[in-house]
XYZ file of C-alpha atoms in Angstrom:
639
model
C 0.085 -0.051 0.125
C 1.650 3.210 -1.079
C 2.588 5.272 1.110
C 4.010 8.589 2.663
C 7.852 8.680 3.042
C 9.412 10.383 6.228
C 11.986 12.524 5.071
C 13.154 13.444 8.459
C 13.824 16.976 7.681
C 13.830 18.942 10.593
C 11.796 22.191 11.774
C 12.827 26.168 11.453
C 14.507 28.535 9.441
C 16.320 27.132 6.916
C 19.672 28.253 7.525
C 19.617 26.609 10.908
C 17.900 23.338 10.071
C 21.288 21.674 9.851
C 23.545 23.008 12.835
C 20.197 22.505 15.195
C 19.455 18.955 13.713
C 23.154 18.377 14.140
C 23.359 19.419 18.513
C 19.679 17.194 18.243
C 21.349 14.243 17.456
C 23.328 11.164 19.174
C 27.238 10.898 19.512
C 29.188 7.786 19.932
C 31.855 9.104 22.364
C 34.869 8.328 21.785
C 35.789 5.208 23.277
C 32.884 3.535 22.161
C 33.425 4.636 18.464
C 36.022 1.353 18.491
C 33.300 -0.996 19.093
C 30.908 -0.464 16.065
C 32.530 -1.158 12.319
C 31.448 0.327 9.070
C 31.735 -1.401 5.606
C 32.141 0.921 3.213
C 31.635 -0.307 -0.399
C 32.885 2.420 -3.142
C 36.293 4.398 -3.313
C 35.106 7.650 -5.475
C 34.826 11.241 -3.572
C 32.306 10.548 -2.127
C 33.293 6.845 -0.298
C 37.044 7.276 -0.234
C 35.795 10.880 1.906
C 33.117 8.980 4.135
C 35.613 5.842 5.330
C 38.554 8.485 5.717
C 36.697 11.391 7.646
C 34.639 7.798 9.833
C 38.590 6.442 10.785
C 39.668 9.642 11.423
C 36.948 9.712 14.585
C 37.537 6.528 15.742
C 35.440 3.857 13.920
C 36.268 0.270 12.856
C 35.689 1.160 8.970
C 36.408 -2.112 6.093
C 36.481 -0.516 2.599
C 35.443 -2.519 -0.721
C 36.954 -0.975 -3.996
C 35.681 -2.312 -7.741
C 39.407 -1.456 -8.454
C 42.855 -2.058 -7.366
C 43.121 1.107 -6.352
C 40.582 3.866 -4.927
C 42.898 6.625 -7.492
C 40.810 4.217 -10.496
C 36.982 5.597 -9.723
C 35.525 6.967 -11.642
C 35.566 11.021 -9.820
C 39.075 11.452 -11.793
C 36.330 11.628 -15.206
C 35.066 15.326 -13.941
C 36.666 17.762 -15.641
C 35.040 21.513 -14.773
C 35.202 21.873 -11.043
C 33.348 22.419 -7.974
C 31.317 24.746 -6.407
C 31.038 26.616 -3.505
C 30.385 30.708 -2.405
C 33.445 31.906 -1.743
C 32.128 35.278 -3.738
C 35.565 35.895 -3.502
C 35.164 38.301 -7.197
C 32.074 39.722 -5.371
C 30.173 39.289 -7.768
C 27.377 38.770 -5.632
C 27.562 35.289 -5.225
C 26.006 33.541 -1.545
C 25.281 30.069 0.040
C 20.941 31.670 -0.496
C 22.133 32.183 -4.275
C 23.737 28.770 -4.642
C 20.620 27.344 -3.470
C 18.640 29.180 -5.175
C 20.694 28.202 -8.403
C 20.577 24.641 -7.577
C 16.538 24.367 -6.709
C 15.825 26.900 -9.857
C 18.531 24.557 -12.077
C 16.717 20.856 -10.514
C 13.273 22.568 -12.363
C 11.877 22.138 -8.189
C 11.961 19.007 -8.055
C 14.481 19.109 -5.287
C 14.911 18.845 -1.430
C 14.920 22.557 -0.242
C 16.487 21.652 2.662
C 19.187 19.315 1.277
C 19.816 21.571 -1.055
C 20.782 24.845 1.288
C 22.637 22.181 3.959
C 24.682 21.501 0.742
C 25.384 24.993 0.229
C 25.887 26.137 3.103
C 29.030 23.068 3.597
C 30.267 23.640 0.489
C 32.487 26.730 1.376
C 34.120 24.154 4.413
C 34.831 21.494 1.245
C 37.269 24.234 -0.691
C 39.197 25.242 2.648
C 39.105 21.079 4.109
C 40.431 20.367 0.193
C 43.488 23.693 -0.224
C 44.307 21.887 3.685
C 44.888 18.746 1.976
C 46.681 20.276 -1.230
C 44.450 20.166 -4.062
C 46.082 22.783 -6.041
C 42.980 25.179 -7.485
C 43.554 27.321 -9.942
C 44.644 30.358 -8.594
C 44.744 34.486 -9.704
C 48.207 36.141 -10.140
C 47.030 37.477 -6.085
C 47.514 34.094 -5.293
C 43.319 33.750 -3.815
C 41.898 30.986 -5.658
C 40.516 30.952 -8.857
C 36.591 30.604 -10.208
C 35.450 30.628 -13.378
C 31.501 29.971 -14.461
C 29.267 26.863 -15.669
C 26.043 26.748 -16.544
C 22.507 28.352 -14.687
C 24.532 31.011 -12.757
C 25.477 33.956 -13.537
C 27.960 34.288 -10.789
C 31.433 32.347 -11.177
C 31.956 30.045 -8.668
C 33.119 26.993 -9.330
C 36.360 26.089 -8.438
C 38.914 23.826 -10.227
C 42.590 22.269 -11.824
C 42.803 22.851 -15.154
C 40.930 20.315 -16.993
C 41.630 17.825 -13.982
C 39.508 18.826 -10.558
C 37.885 15.586 -10.465
C 41.111 13.561 -10.520
C 42.439 16.490 -8.205
C 40.194 15.836 -5.610
C 40.339 12.598 -5.923
C 43.776 11.821 -5.189
C 43.291 15.276 -1.922
C 41.250 11.791 -0.934
C 43.400 8.979 -1.677
C 46.330 10.601 0.692
C 42.831 10.749 3.532
C 41.923 7.178 3.348
C 45.709 6.149 2.506
C 46.818 7.837 5.972
C 44.520 5.549 8.435
C 44.731 2.045 5.886
C 47.934 2.979 6.710
C 46.882 3.294 10.292
C 45.163 0.203 10.870
C 42.405 1.789 10.953
C 40.394 0.826 7.661
C 41.087 -2.339 6.209
C 40.920 -1.830 2.514
C 39.589 -4.651 -0.136
C 41.091 -4.554 -3.794
C 39.057 -6.272 -6.581
C 35.154 -6.558 -4.903
C 31.897 -5.954 -6.234
C 29.447 -6.243 -4.113
C 26.783 -8.843 -5.156
C 23.825 -8.572 -1.987
C 22.693 -6.871 0.697
C 22.311 -8.743 4.488
C 19.585 -7.573 6.326
C 19.747 -9.177 10.500
C 16.586 -8.520 12.149
C 15.623 -5.881 9.421
C 19.144 -3.978 9.607
C 22.179 -4.684 6.523
C 24.470 -5.818 8.698
C 27.129 -6.609 5.901
C 27.200 -7.298 1.864
C 28.466 -9.869 -0.096
C 31.430 -9.356 -2.623
C 33.186 -11.619 -5.543
C 36.631 -11.483 -5.951
C 37.210 -10.874 -9.543
C 40.506 -11.571 -9.242
C 39.632 -15.131 -7.714
C 36.248 -15.414 -8.418
C 35.353 -16.824 -4.855
C 32.099 -14.697 -2.134
C 32.664 -13.676 0.457
C 30.615 -12.133 3.197
C 31.251 -9.118 4.897
C 29.216 -8.170 8.541
C 29.207 -4.679 9.971
C 26.571 -2.407 12.083
C 26.325 0.155 9.747
C 26.030 0.000 5.334
C 27.445 2.645 3.080
C 27.148 2.672 -0.360
C 28.843 4.892 -2.792
C 28.907 3.506 -5.884
C 28.249 5.787 -7.481
C 25.183 6.574 -11.306
C 23.524 4.107 -13.704
C 24.192 6.211 -16.918
C 25.591 2.536 -18.100
C 21.860 1.379 -18.615
C 22.489 3.087 -21.817
C 25.310 1.093 -23.408
C 27.084 4.936 -24.656
C 27.773 6.942 -21.894
C 30.043 8.852 -20.781
C 30.642 7.325 -17.351
C 33.584 4.669 -17.349
C 32.823 1.776 -18.872
C 33.230 -0.268 -14.810
C 31.081 2.241 -13.634
C 27.490 -0.103 -12.768
C 24.601 -0.621 -11.025
C 25.064 -3.535 -9.775
C 24.630 -2.704 -5.316
C 22.451 -0.227 -5.270
C 19.726 -2.799 -7.417
C 20.521 -5.019 -5.613
C 20.754 -2.795 -2.347
C 17.179 -2.443 -4.203
C 15.834 -5.299 -4.610
C 16.164 -6.300 -0.469
C 14.009 -3.082 0.239
C 15.806 -0.470 -0.164
C 12.807 2.218 -2.572
C 14.413 3.685 -5.686
C 13.872 7.385 -5.983
C 13.175 9.202 -9.404
C 15.086 6.336 -11.171
C 13.985 9.086 -14.963
C 15.646 11.533 -13.835
C 18.696 10.908 -16.209
C 21.227 14.247 -17.157
C 21.868 14.408 -20.534
C 25.797 16.893 -21.241
C 25.079 19.515 -24.081
C 29.319 18.681 -24.468
C 30.837 15.484 -25.215
C 32.844 13.906 -28.588
C 29.240 12.639 -30.905
C 29.315 8.924 -31.725
C 32.149 8.536 -34.673
C 30.927 4.699 -35.742
C 28.888 1.855 -34.989
C 32.026 -0.293 -32.713
C 32.453 2.117 -29.579
C 31.843 1.285 -26.334
C 32.061 4.759 -24.517
C 31.511 8.233 -25.421
C 34.459 11.219 -23.738
C 32.576 14.438 -21.845
C 33.893 18.041 -23.232
C 33.815 19.494 -19.924
C 31.154 22.222 -19.075
C 33.650 24.673 -18.268
C 34.538 25.179 -21.942
C 31.254 27.120 -22.433
C 32.961 29.965 -20.542
C 34.787 31.067 -23.026
C 34.043 29.032 -26.635
C 30.899 29.992 -28.247
C 27.981 27.297 -29.757
C 26.824 27.544 -32.434
C 25.518 25.869 -35.977
C 24.715 26.977 -40.006
C 21.916 29.362 -40.000
C 20.891 27.311 -43.576
C 20.182 23.917 -43.107
C 22.431 21.224 -44.715
C 25.533 23.500 -45.751
C 28.692 21.065 -45.492
C 30.766 23.969 -46.263
C 34.067 23.573 -43.826
C 33.558 26.245 -40.845
C 36.142 28.296 -41.374
C 34.718 28.932 -44.512
C 31.065 29.761 -42.861
C 31.397 33.735 -42.084
C 29.877 35.887 -39.603
C 27.218 36.342 -40.591
C 26.310 33.020 -41.277
C 26.205 31.617 -38.513
C 23.665 31.028 -36.208
C 24.785 31.427 -32.303
C 21.103 29.697 -30.741
C 21.980 30.108 -27.418
C 23.202 33.064 -27.172
C 20.317 34.291 -29.718
C 18.007 32.295 -27.296
C 18.920 32.719 -23.857
C 20.707 36.370 -24.121
C 20.903 36.399 -19.994
C 22.844 33.140 -19.680
C 23.679 32.867 -23.717
C 26.163 29.212 -23.705
C 26.502 29.412 -20.395
C 22.601 27.294 -19.534
C 22.010 24.670 -17.428
C 22.930 21.115 -19.455
C 18.731 19.849 -20.018
C 18.373 22.775 -21.972
C 21.197 23.375 -23.545
C 20.857 19.595 -24.965
C 17.833 19.296 -25.574
C 18.395 22.993 -28.294
C 21.339 21.451 -29.987
C 19.168 17.938 -30.811
C 15.958 20.830 -32.428
C 19.260 22.636 -34.335
C 20.422 18.604 -35.768
C 16.771 17.736 -36.218
C 16.056 20.016 -38.174
C 18.935 20.009 -40.821
C 21.858 22.539 -38.984
C 23.712 19.236 -37.807
C 28.062 19.482 -38.949
C 30.540 16.802 -39.472
C 29.586 13.805 -42.087
C 27.176 12.691 -39.280
C 25.080 15.084 -39.220
C 24.627 14.615 -35.457
C 26.651 17.843 -34.490
C 27.213 22.010 -32.791
C 30.303 23.314 -33.003
C 32.550 24.648 -30.153
C 34.131 27.084 -31.035
C 37.321 29.323 -29.714
C 38.175 31.008 -32.568
C 36.941 34.576 -30.362
C 38.340 33.562 -26.800
C 41.884 32.988 -28.283
C 41.925 36.016 -30.806
C 41.308 38.221 -27.687
C 43.737 36.675 -25.444
C 45.817 34.492 -27.496
C 46.172 30.608 -27.627
C 47.856 30.333 -24.331
C 45.715 32.327 -22.257
C 43.755 29.808 -24.359
C 45.412 26.833 -22.880
C 46.820 28.224 -19.500
C 43.302 27.375 -18.537
C 41.909 24.304 -21.190
C 44.711 22.205 -21.955
C 44.293 19.045 -21.148
C 40.655 19.280 -22.727
C 42.103 19.947 -26.028
C 45.214 17.361 -26.103
C 42.255 15.077 -25.277
C 40.722 16.236 -27.957
C 43.310 15.826 -31.108
C 43.847 11.865 -29.122
C 40.463 11.794 -30.422
C 39.287 13.097 -32.852
C 42.909 13.617 -34.803
C 41.928 17.717 -34.849
C 43.643 20.858 -33.704
C 40.315 22.821 -31.411
C 42.931 25.704 -31.342
C 42.314 26.310 -35.204
C 39.031 24.571 -35.709
C 36.222 24.389 -33.826
C 34.710 20.841 -31.849
C 32.594 19.719 -32.787
C 30.250 18.639 -29.746
C 26.751 17.133 -29.326
C 24.358 15.630 -26.078
C 25.137 12.005 -24.478
C 24.052 10.239 -21.047
C 26.311 11.384 -18.595
C 24.727 12.127 -14.437
C 21.674 9.956 -13.134
C 20.064 12.445 -9.849
C 17.710 10.010 -9.672
C 18.870 6.268 -7.249
C 18.587 5.213 -3.834
C 16.526 7.180 -2.278
C 17.594 8.240 1.542
C 15.989 10.984 3.802
C 17.623 14.576 5.699
C 20.316 11.571 7.113
C 21.271 9.982 4.345
C 20.074 6.634 5.584
C 17.440 4.700 3.104
C 14.180 3.118 3.725
C 17.216 -0.334 4.489
C 17.625 1.234 8.090
C 21.580 0.946 8.762
C 22.329 1.887 5.146
C 23.250 4.919 4.372
C 23.839 5.593 0.073
C 25.745 8.723 -0.306
C 26.618 10.955 -3.591
C 25.221 10.315 -7.427
C 24.537 6.255 -5.448
C 21.123 8.854 -3.740
C 18.263 10.556 -5.583
C 18.557 13.718 -2.916
C 20.141 16.745 -3.913
C 19.329 17.610 -7.202
C 16.044 16.945 -8.585
C 15.342 16.904 -12.415
C 18.350 18.459 -13.325
C 21.601 18.591 -12.334
C 23.873 22.022 -12.253
C 27.806 21.268 -13.199
C 30.547 20.874 -10.615
C 27.529 20.373 -8.401
C 28.673 15.876 -8.815
C 32.009 16.901 -7.168
C 30.595 19.250 -3.697
C 27.452 16.211 -2.440
C 29.826 13.295 -3.138
C 32.549 15.658 -0.766
C 30.116 16.946 1.409
C 27.994 13.659 1.763
C 31.458 11.749 2.869
C 33.479 14.898 4.904
C 30.492 17.000 6.666
C 27.265 15.235 6.933
C 27.380 11.280 6.975
C 29.658 11.410 10.160
C 27.546 13.163 12.245
C 23.617 11.578 11.397
C 25.568 7.568 11.645
C 26.403 8.507 14.729
C 22.580 9.351 15.413
C 22.388 5.896 13.916
C 24.821 3.781 16.225
C 24.338 5.390 19.487
C 20.166 5.732 18.950
C 19.603 1.516 19.277
C 22.078 -1.744 20.021
C 23.589 -4.546 17.890
C 23.233 -7.788 18.318
C 27.034 -9.380 16.795
C 26.411 -10.812 14.178
C 29.476 -13.082 12.096
C 30.029 -14.352 9.133
C 28.310 -17.957 9.356
C 25.073 -16.430 9.690
C 22.126 -18.316 8.196
C 20.904 -14.481 6.706
C 25.638 -13.874 5.064
C 24.506 -18.095 4.087
C 21.618 -16.842 2.274
C 23.059 -13.981 0.773
C 25.859 -15.890 -1.006
C 23.942 -18.666 -1.574
C 21.638 -16.328 -3.665
C 24.260 -15.097 -5.805
C 25.473 -18.501 -6.406
C 22.619 -19.272 -7.936
C 22.076 -15.905 -10.189
C 25.834 -17.231 -11.900
C 25.256 -20.665 -11.580
C 21.732 -19.675 -13.661
C 23.736 -17.075 -16.844
C 27.098 -18.919 -16.867
C 24.472 -22.394 -18.071
C 22.215 -20.656 -20.485
C 25.286 -21.395 -22.881
C 23.296 -19.318 -25.512
C 24.942 -17.632 -28.581
C 24.821 -13.747 -27.680
C 27.534 -12.340 -26.293
C 26.918 -9.707 -22.644
C 27.957 -6.545 -25.319
C 25.181 -7.653 -28.034
C 22.218 -7.525 -25.243
C 23.283 -4.126 -23.143
C 24.427 -2.455 -27.090
C 20.371 -3.429 -27.516
C 19.473 -3.036 -25.010
C 21.074 0.366 -24.551
C 19.768 1.545 -28.138
C 16.044 0.359 -26.915
C 16.648 3.582 -24.454
C 18.184 6.061 -25.778
C 15.462 5.923 -28.529
C 12.513 5.419 -26.351
C 13.679 6.943 -22.407
C 16.188 9.524 -23.523
C 17.328 13.233 -24.420
C 13.121 13.539 -25.615
C 9.574 10.652 -24.622
C 6.405 9.908 -25.447
C 3.779 8.220 -24.123
C 3.341 6.399 -27.015
C 7.484 5.252 -27.062
C 7.767 4.516 -23.016
C 4.319 1.675 -23.705
C 6.810 1.000 -25.773
C 10.158 -0.345 -24.169
C 8.032 -1.314 -21.697
C 6.708 -3.718 -24.139
C 10.100 -5.032 -25.904
C 11.688 -4.821 -22.973
C 10.897 -7.176 -20.287
C 10.860 -9.972 -24.662
C 14.818 -8.895 -24.583
C 15.193 -9.673 -20.740
C 13.789 -13.104 -21.332
C 15.491 -13.982 -23.916
C 18.674 -13.028 -22.265
C 18.330 -15.510 -19.771
C 17.529 -18.348 -22.559
C 20.078 -16.958 -25.025
C 23.629 -14.990 -23.767
C 26.503 -16.860 -23.700
C 29.109 -16.617 -20.688
C 32.423 -18.402 -21.203
C 34.834 -19.525 -18.013
C 33.025 -21.130 -14.993
C 32.072 -18.792 -11.802
C 35.791 -20.525 -9.205
C 38.566 -17.753 -11.298
C 38.593 -14.385 -13.126
C 35.710 -14.032 -15.070
C 35.422 -10.473 -16.385
C 32.502 -11.889 -18.533
C 30.780 -12.991 -15.140
C 30.620 -9.827 -13.660
C 29.211 -8.282 -17.050
C 26.881 -10.414 -17.014
C 25.447 -9.428 -13.414
C 25.423 -6.051 -14.084
C 23.750 -5.987 -17.422
C 20.958 -8.347 -16.216
C 20.012 -5.744 -13.576
C 19.749 -3.238 -16.204
C 17.208 -5.002 -17.648
C 15.064 -4.416 -14.364
C 16.750 -0.828 -13.866
C 15.726 -0.359 -16.752
C 12.012 -0.627 -17.464
C 11.978 0.649 -13.224
C 12.820 3.761 -15.722
C 10.558 3.489 -17.916
C 7.408 2.695 -15.714
C 8.560 5.964 -13.969
C 9.174 8.356 -16.824
C 5.603 7.362 -17.755
C 3.364 7.877 -14.870
C 5.334 10.962 -14.971
C 3.293 13.143 -17.005
C 5.053 16.459 -16.859
C 8.385 18.165 -18.573
C 10.428 18.835 -15.909
C 14.843 19.406 -16.463
C 16.569 16.211 -17.757
C 12.916 14.264 -18.418
C 11.670 15.364 -21.602
C 7.624 14.627 -22.780
C 7.210 16.298 -25.994
C 3.367 16.390 -24.749
C 4.278 18.877 -21.554
C 6.461 21.925 -23.235
C 5.708 25.524 -23.472
C 4.969 26.778 -27.081
C 8.703 27.838 -27.023
C 9.562 24.369 -26.654
C 11.151 24.693 -22.724
C 9.891 21.839 -19.491
C 6.426 22.624 -19.057
C 6.315 21.382 -15.302
C 2.942 20.107 -13.945
C 3.506 20.933 -9.902
C -0.019 20.734 -8.370
C 0.073 16.833 -9.594
C 3.234 15.626 -9.684
C 5.071 17.302 -7.045
C 6.203 14.476 -5.434
C 9.611 12.599 -5.471
C 8.394 8.708 -6.624
C 10.218 6.754 -4.567
C 9.905 3.016 -5.983
C 9.729 -0.630 -4.083
C 10.643 -3.809 -5.431
C 7.951 -6.066 -6.258
C 9.321 -9.002 -8.155
C 10.834 -9.392 -11.423
C 8.683 -8.403 -14.336
C 5.988 -7.190 -11.338
C 4.830 -3.789 -11.473
C 6.628 -1.765 -8.461
C 4.213 0.195 -6.008
C 5.211 3.823 -6.268
C 5.058 5.952 -2.491
C 5.294 9.990 -2.834
C 7.025 11.970 -0.815
C 5.268 15.486 -1.247
C 7.986 18.309 -2.069
C 6.516 21.780 0.072
C 9.109 25.184 -1.822
C 8.524 26.901 1.448
C 11.603 29.078 0.289
C 12.250 28.839 -3.926
C 9.169 29.018 -5.630
C 8.506 26.901 -8.250
C 8.451 29.193 -11.152
C 8.485 28.284 -14.645
C 12.581 28.317 -15.856
C 14.181 31.486 -17.331
C 17.281 31.248 -18.611
C 16.744 34.698 -21.215
């Protein structure tokens, strides 16, 4: 029976809620912290920062990493920067403005209280990272430099050229390594969580696959933290690393964790276009390039001339024309839809005609190539390596691609899921971005969750209950291991003729065509018919070579794609039920006369939290109403 979810949001003025809430929470005294054991899954920014911070506080921490080193986590791929309202430029920024921009940018589908807290602690993140030695860019006078990102009219994005995520992750990795060396963190590399173990209704451990020898291993603790990233690879082609997957959060969902807003996926406007049918992933060109690069297409449809042969008066700088206040720095969902619109109308460029130009000619004329090279050089190098083109001399070609997922496991204000004792951090949860994430906010959320929020909220949980000792010989662990082994045996036993990769590509194409940048009821219903058929065929006709008791990447990929089939169906069902357009969820039936997303606040101003009811069964929808006390919903405008 659908219920109204309790988000545990504290009362009082929004600017005091987090401070008052922290004071009201129970504490674990230093001596008692040693008695509690926390399991952290994932070692990106959210996982590494959480594990390091909890260990520094005195908790015993076990960390499982998909990779051989935390430095391999996908957080390194974040290029452009991290937001914080330090207002060094004195251009009008503030905590309140960051809060406002984020709620508006998310198309009024995020919790106000969570967003305000994120803005509130973001300045402390920068202080923490500077203290760790993160080499942020600096101005001539020594202050940290800032640049602008989409959805904002101020400069609040701190950056380290085009490799900000890598530098931030190195900071968190150093903090984690220190705790590993002090033996306060036990680190297990090359482990993939395949099931969550509940005892007496609480999360008490996980079952993981050792990806080196193939064995199943169980880990027990008093609480579990999932920080395993997003699920964009359900589309097959995305900017995510191929190793990024949804298995941990999906297996937790099947154990009772509600899934929030699964249809909210972000299409990034600044990606290198698809070059061939043999690609397995796409490459992001940082949104920071939109600071100084100008986006345009030929005014004449079908114009096949080289960009240098098209004079200024025959170019359409369409974002500057349509959105004079924000220009090329409109939010990602807006920029993506406009690029698709231009290509659909015959103005696309390149051999596929599914691209628009991102041109730095004006910036080079104004400031010189060395100035551009200093700010964006590694991005230009990467573009050259992939395309063979020199973007200092010819415009880059870009096109939207799947990048980030705003949906994720539902969590309350304390970042706890509907399963007591299981906390979810970073992109793996749904909580802070609504229907569209503003650029440079992903790194901010991951580090806010890990460094500054979970240390308080998990302590409150641990201090609020008693925990009966439970070893890995408990029946719940044996049952979970048996369940995982059964799925593996079924995959290996299919002995079909199609590879896992073929099925994944087919599912991804189906999702992109029917639940991608633009959606309709007709396409979504078509997908709901075709996904179960493809899933059924997968279980009958997939081929997974090798065995389960050794190094076998195909077994691991098969597990992930099996989860993607189920997750894809939930995403489509969520998109079909939400009869409105909001942020990255664009239903073509619901748009303004100017082609902008048209919300229905009366009917859909809520978080859709889905409860698993069995594979193939219709999930149960629970609703968390969204209240807007401080930022009143209105039609978004960036003109």
